[in-house]
Short mmCIF file of C-alpha atoms in Angstrom, two decimals:
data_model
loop_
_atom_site.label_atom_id
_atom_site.label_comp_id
_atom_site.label_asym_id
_atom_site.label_seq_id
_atom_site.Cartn_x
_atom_site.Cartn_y
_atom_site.Cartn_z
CA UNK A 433 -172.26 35.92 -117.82
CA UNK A 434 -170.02 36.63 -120.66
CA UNK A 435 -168.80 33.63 -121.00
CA UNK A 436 -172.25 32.10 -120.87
CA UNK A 437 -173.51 34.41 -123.76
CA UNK A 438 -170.34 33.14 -126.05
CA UNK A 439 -171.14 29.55 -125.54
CA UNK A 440 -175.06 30.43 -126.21
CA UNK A 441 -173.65 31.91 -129.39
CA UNK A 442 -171.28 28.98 -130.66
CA UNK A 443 -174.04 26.54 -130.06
CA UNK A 444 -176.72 28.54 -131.99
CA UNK A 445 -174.22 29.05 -134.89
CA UNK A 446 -173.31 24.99 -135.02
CA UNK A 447 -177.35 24.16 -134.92
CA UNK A 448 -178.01 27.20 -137.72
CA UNK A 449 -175.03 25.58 -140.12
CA UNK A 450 -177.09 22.16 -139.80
CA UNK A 451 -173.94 21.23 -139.59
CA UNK A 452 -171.18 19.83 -136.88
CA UNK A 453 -167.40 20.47 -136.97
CA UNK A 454 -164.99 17.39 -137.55
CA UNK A 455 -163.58 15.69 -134.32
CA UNK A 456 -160.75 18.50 -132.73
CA UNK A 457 -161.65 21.33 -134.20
CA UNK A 458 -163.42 24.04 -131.91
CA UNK A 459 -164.82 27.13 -132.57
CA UNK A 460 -164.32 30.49 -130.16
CA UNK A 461 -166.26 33.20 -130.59
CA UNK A 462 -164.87 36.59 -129.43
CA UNK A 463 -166.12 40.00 -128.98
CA UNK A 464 -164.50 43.05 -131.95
CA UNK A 465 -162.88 45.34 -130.22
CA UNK A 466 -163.45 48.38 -131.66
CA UNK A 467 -167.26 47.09 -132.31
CA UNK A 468 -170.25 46.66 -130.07
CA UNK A 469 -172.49 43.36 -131.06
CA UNK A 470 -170.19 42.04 -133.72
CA UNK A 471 -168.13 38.94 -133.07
CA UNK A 472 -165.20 37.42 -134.89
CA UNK A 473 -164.83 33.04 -134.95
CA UNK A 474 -161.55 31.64 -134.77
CA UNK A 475 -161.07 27.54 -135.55
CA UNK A 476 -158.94 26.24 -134.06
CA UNK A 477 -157.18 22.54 -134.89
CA UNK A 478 -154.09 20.97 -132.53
CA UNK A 479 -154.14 24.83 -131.05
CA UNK A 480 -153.74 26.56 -134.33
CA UNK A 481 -156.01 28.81 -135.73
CA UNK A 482 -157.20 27.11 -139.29
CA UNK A 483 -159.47 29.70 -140.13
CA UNK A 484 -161.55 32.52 -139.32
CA UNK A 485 -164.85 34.52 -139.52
CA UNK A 486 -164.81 38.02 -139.28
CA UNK A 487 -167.49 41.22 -139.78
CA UNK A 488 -166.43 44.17 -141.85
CA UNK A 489 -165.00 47.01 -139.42
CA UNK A 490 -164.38 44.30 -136.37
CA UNK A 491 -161.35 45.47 -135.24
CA UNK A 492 -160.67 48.99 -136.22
CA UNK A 493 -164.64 50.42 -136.15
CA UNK A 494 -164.25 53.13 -138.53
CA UNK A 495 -167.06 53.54 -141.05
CA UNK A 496 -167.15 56.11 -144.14
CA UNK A 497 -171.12 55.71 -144.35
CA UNK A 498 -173.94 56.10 -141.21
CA UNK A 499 -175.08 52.87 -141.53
CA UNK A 500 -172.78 50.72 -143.35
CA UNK A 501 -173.89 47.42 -144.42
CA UNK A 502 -171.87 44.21 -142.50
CA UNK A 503 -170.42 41.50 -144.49
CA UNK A 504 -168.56 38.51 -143.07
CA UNK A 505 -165.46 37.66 -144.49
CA UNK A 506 -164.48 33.51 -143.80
CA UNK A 507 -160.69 32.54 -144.52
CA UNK A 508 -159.87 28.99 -144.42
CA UNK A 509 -156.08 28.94 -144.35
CA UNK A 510 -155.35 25.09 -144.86
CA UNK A 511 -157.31 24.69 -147.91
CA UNK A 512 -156.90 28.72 -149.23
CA UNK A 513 -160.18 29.33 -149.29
CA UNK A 514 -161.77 32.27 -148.74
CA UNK A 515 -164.96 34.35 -149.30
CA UNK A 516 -167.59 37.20 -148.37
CA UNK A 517 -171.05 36.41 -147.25
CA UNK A 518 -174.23 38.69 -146.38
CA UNK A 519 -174.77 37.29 -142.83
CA UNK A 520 -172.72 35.66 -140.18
CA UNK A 521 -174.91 32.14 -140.36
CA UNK A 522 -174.10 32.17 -143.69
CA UNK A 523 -170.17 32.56 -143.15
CA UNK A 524 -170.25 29.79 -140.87
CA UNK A 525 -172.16 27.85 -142.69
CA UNK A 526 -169.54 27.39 -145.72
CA UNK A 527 -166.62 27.44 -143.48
CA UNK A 528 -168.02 24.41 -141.73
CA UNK A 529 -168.51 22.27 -144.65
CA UNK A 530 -164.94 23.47 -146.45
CA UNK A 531 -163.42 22.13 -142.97
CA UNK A 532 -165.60 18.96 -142.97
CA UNK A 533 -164.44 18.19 -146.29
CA UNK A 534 -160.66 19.01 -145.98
CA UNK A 535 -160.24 16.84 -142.62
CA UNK A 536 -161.86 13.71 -144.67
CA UNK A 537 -160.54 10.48 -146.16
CA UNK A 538 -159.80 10.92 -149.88
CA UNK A 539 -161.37 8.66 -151.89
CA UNK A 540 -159.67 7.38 -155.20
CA UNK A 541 -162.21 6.92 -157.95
CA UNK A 542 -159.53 6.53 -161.24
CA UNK A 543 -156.15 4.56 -160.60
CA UNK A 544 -153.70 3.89 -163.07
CA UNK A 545 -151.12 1.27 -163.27
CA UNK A 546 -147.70 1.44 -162.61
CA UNK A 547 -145.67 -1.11 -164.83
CA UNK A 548 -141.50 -1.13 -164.30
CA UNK A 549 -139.13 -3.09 -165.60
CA UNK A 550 -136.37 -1.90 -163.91
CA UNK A 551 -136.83 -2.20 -160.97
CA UNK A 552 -139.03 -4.86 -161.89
CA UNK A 553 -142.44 -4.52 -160.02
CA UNK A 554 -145.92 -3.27 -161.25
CA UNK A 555 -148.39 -1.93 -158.73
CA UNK A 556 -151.86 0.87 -158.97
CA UNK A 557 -151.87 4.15 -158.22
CA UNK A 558 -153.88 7.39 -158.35
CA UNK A 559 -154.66 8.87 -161.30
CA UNK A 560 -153.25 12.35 -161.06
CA UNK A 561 -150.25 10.99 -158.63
CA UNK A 562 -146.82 10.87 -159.92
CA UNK A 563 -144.18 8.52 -159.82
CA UNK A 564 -140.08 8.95 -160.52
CA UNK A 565 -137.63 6.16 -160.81
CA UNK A 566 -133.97 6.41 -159.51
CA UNK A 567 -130.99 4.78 -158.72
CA UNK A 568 -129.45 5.18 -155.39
CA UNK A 569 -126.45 3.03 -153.38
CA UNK A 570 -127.80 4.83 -150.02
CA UNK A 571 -129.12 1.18 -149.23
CA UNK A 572 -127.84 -1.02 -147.27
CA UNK A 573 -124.63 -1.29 -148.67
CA UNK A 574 -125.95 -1.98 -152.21
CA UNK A 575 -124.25 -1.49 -155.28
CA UNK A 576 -126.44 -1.04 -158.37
CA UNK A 577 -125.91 0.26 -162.08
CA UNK A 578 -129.88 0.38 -162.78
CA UNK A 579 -132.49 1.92 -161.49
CA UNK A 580 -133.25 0.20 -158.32
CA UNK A 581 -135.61 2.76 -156.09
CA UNK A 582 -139.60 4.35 -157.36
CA UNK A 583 -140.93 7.10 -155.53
CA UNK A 584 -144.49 7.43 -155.84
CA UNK A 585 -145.74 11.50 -155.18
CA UNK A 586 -149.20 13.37 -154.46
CA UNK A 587 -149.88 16.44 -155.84
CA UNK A 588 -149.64 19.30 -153.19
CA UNK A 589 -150.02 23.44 -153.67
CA UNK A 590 -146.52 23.93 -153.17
CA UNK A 591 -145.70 20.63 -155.75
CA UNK A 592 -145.24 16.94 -156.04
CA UNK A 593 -144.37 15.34 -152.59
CA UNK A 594 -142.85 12.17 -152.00
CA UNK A 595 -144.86 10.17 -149.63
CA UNK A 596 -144.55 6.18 -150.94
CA UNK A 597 -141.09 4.62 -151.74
CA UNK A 598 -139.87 0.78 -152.61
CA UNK A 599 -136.40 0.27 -153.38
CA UNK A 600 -135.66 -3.55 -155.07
CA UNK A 601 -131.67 -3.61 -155.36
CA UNK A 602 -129.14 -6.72 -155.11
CA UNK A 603 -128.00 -7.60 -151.72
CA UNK A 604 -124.67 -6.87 -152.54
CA UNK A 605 -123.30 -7.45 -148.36
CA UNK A 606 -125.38 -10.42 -148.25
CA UNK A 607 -127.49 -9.16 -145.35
CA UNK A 608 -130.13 -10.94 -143.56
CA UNK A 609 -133.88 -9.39 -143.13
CA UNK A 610 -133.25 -8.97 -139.48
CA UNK A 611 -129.81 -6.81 -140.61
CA UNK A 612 -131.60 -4.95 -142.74
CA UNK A 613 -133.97 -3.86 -140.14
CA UNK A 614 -131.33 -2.98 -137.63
CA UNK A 615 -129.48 -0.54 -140.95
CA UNK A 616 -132.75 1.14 -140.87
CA UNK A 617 -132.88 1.63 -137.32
CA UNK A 618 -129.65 3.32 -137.42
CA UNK A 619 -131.14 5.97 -140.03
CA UNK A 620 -134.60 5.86 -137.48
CA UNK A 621 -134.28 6.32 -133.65
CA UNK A 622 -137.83 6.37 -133.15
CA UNK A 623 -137.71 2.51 -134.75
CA UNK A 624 -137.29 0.20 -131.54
CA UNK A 625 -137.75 -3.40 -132.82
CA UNK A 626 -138.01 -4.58 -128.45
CA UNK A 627 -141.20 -3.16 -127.49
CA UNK A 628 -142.59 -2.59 -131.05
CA UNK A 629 -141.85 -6.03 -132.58
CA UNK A 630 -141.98 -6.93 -136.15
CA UNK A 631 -145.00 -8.88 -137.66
CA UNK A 632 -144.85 -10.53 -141.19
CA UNK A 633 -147.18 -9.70 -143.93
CA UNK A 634 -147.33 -11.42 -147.56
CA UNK A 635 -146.29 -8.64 -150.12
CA UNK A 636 -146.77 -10.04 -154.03
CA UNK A 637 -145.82 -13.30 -153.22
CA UNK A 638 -142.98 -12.42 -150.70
CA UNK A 639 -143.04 -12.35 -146.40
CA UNK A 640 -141.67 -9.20 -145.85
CA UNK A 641 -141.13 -7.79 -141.88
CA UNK A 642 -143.45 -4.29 -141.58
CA UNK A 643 -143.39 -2.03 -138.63
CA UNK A 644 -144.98 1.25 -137.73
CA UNK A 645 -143.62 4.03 -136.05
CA UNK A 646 -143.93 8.02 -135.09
CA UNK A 647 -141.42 10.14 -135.87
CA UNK A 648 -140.74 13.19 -134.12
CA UNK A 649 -144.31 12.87 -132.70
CA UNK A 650 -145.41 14.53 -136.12
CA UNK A 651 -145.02 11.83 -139.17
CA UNK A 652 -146.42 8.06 -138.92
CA UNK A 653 -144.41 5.88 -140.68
CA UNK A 654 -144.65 2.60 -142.00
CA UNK A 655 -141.54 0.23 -142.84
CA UNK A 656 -141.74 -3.16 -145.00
CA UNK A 657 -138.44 -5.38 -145.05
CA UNK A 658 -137.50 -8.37 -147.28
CA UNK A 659 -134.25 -9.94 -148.19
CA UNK A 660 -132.85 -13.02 -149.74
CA UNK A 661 -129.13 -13.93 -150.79
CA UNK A 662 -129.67 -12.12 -153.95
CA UNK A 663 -131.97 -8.81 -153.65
CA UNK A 664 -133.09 -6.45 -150.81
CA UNK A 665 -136.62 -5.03 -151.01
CA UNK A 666 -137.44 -1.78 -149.06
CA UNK A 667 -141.03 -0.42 -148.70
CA UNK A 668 -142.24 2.69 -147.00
CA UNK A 669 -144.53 5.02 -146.82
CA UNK A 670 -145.08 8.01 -144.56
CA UNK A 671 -148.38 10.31 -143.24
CA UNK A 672 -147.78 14.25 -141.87
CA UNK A 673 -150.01 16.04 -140.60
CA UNK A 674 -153.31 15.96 -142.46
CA UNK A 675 -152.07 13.12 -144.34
CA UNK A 676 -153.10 10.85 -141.48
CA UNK A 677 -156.17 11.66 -142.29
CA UNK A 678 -156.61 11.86 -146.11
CA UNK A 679 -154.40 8.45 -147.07
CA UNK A 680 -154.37 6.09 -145.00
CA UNK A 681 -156.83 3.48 -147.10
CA UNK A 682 -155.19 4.89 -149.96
CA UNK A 683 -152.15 3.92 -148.90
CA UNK A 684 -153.12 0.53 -148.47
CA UNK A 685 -154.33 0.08 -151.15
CA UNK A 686 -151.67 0.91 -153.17
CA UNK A 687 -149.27 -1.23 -151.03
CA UNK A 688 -152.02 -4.33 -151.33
CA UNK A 689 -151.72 -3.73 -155.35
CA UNK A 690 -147.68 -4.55 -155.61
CA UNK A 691 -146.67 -7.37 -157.69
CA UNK A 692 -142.95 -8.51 -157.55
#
């Protein structure tokens, strides 16, 4: 019967929000212990709590005053958010639309363009992204006095993250595409070029070699190979978590705006 009342409850709280949770995250409602007819909401996403609804006094029942006055106090831990509301309809209310919002696609409504010399490419990006050039001979054997690697990053609450790369550098060992696949597999177990073959797609002007893959059954990843007898060109970008939700077309669309 219990369990029956809880379930009565979650409904009636999703129909008084007007609003429905995003696909995999669930609500349980719970009983305070210390108490009687309050209830605390945990959300849950991938079985981790992501936030939380809870009355004043839920869990240690101790009041100064006779007849205090409730407030519900919702904490949304991804986005940290938080805030105090009158009733519990209320609390739920907000904490459903902060989740529906954070577990969205981002949309990009300013881009600004990328123009490098060295390496030479251009391509768009976002606005209030970041972007760092570098020189690196971590690459497939090549040797390079210039800049030869750009790292585009998205601003995150703990800083810039790198999550889009391209490398342009001489192919100093004179390696074939196919070669340069198999030196990335060697970095990449989860890359397995047998059952996930390679498929060609035109990259400004060039036919590179792109796979996907999932790495440590956390991070999609996405590989883009060309070579010729005199340059290697490396492009990847990779989603965690919530980022496989947020940038995909983003993503895209920066890789669909690269000029070589």
């Amino acid at each position: 019967m219990r369990n029956l009342i809880f379930l009565f409850l979650i409904a009636s709280f999703s129909f008084a929000s007007g609003q429905s949770l995003p696909e995999g995250v669930t609500m349980v409602t719970q009983a305070c212990t210390q108490t009687q007819g309050l209830f605390s909401h945990n959300f849950y996403r991938n079985n981790e709590v992501i936030a939380i609804i809870e009355p004043t006094g839920c869990n240690y029942g101790y009041f100064e005053e006779e007849n205090p006055v409730i407030s519900y106090n919702a904490d949304f831990y991804m986005a940290y958010k938080k805030d105090t509301f009158a009733t519990e309809s209320e609390a739920i209310a907000w904490l459903t639309k902060a989740i529906s919002d954070y577990y969205k696609p981002v949309v990009i409504d300013k881009w600004q363009t990328l123009e490098s010399s060295i390496p030479k490419l251009s391509l768009e990006y976002p606005a209030n992204w970041t972007f760092r050039p570098d020189n690196t001979d971590s690459f497939f054997g090549s040797k390079s006095a210039k800049n030869n690697k750009i790292t585009i990053m998205v601003p995150t609450p703990g800083g810039p993250s790198e999550i889009f790369l391209i490398v342009r550098t001489p192919n100093t060992e004179k390696l074939s595409t196919a070669k340069v696949m198999d030196w990335t597999a060697m970095w990449i177990r989860d890359l397995n070029f047998k059952t996930n073959p390679a498929k060609d797609i035109i990259i400004g002007g060039k036919t590179f070699k792109t796979v996907s893959n999932t790495f440590m059954s956390q991070m999609v990843q996405h590989h883009y190979w060309y070579a010729d007898s005199e340059e290697i060109i490396y492009i990847n970008y990779n989603m965690l978590k919530e980022e496989k939700i947020w940038y995909p077309v983003v993503l895209e669309e920066i890789l669909k705006s690269i000029k070589l």
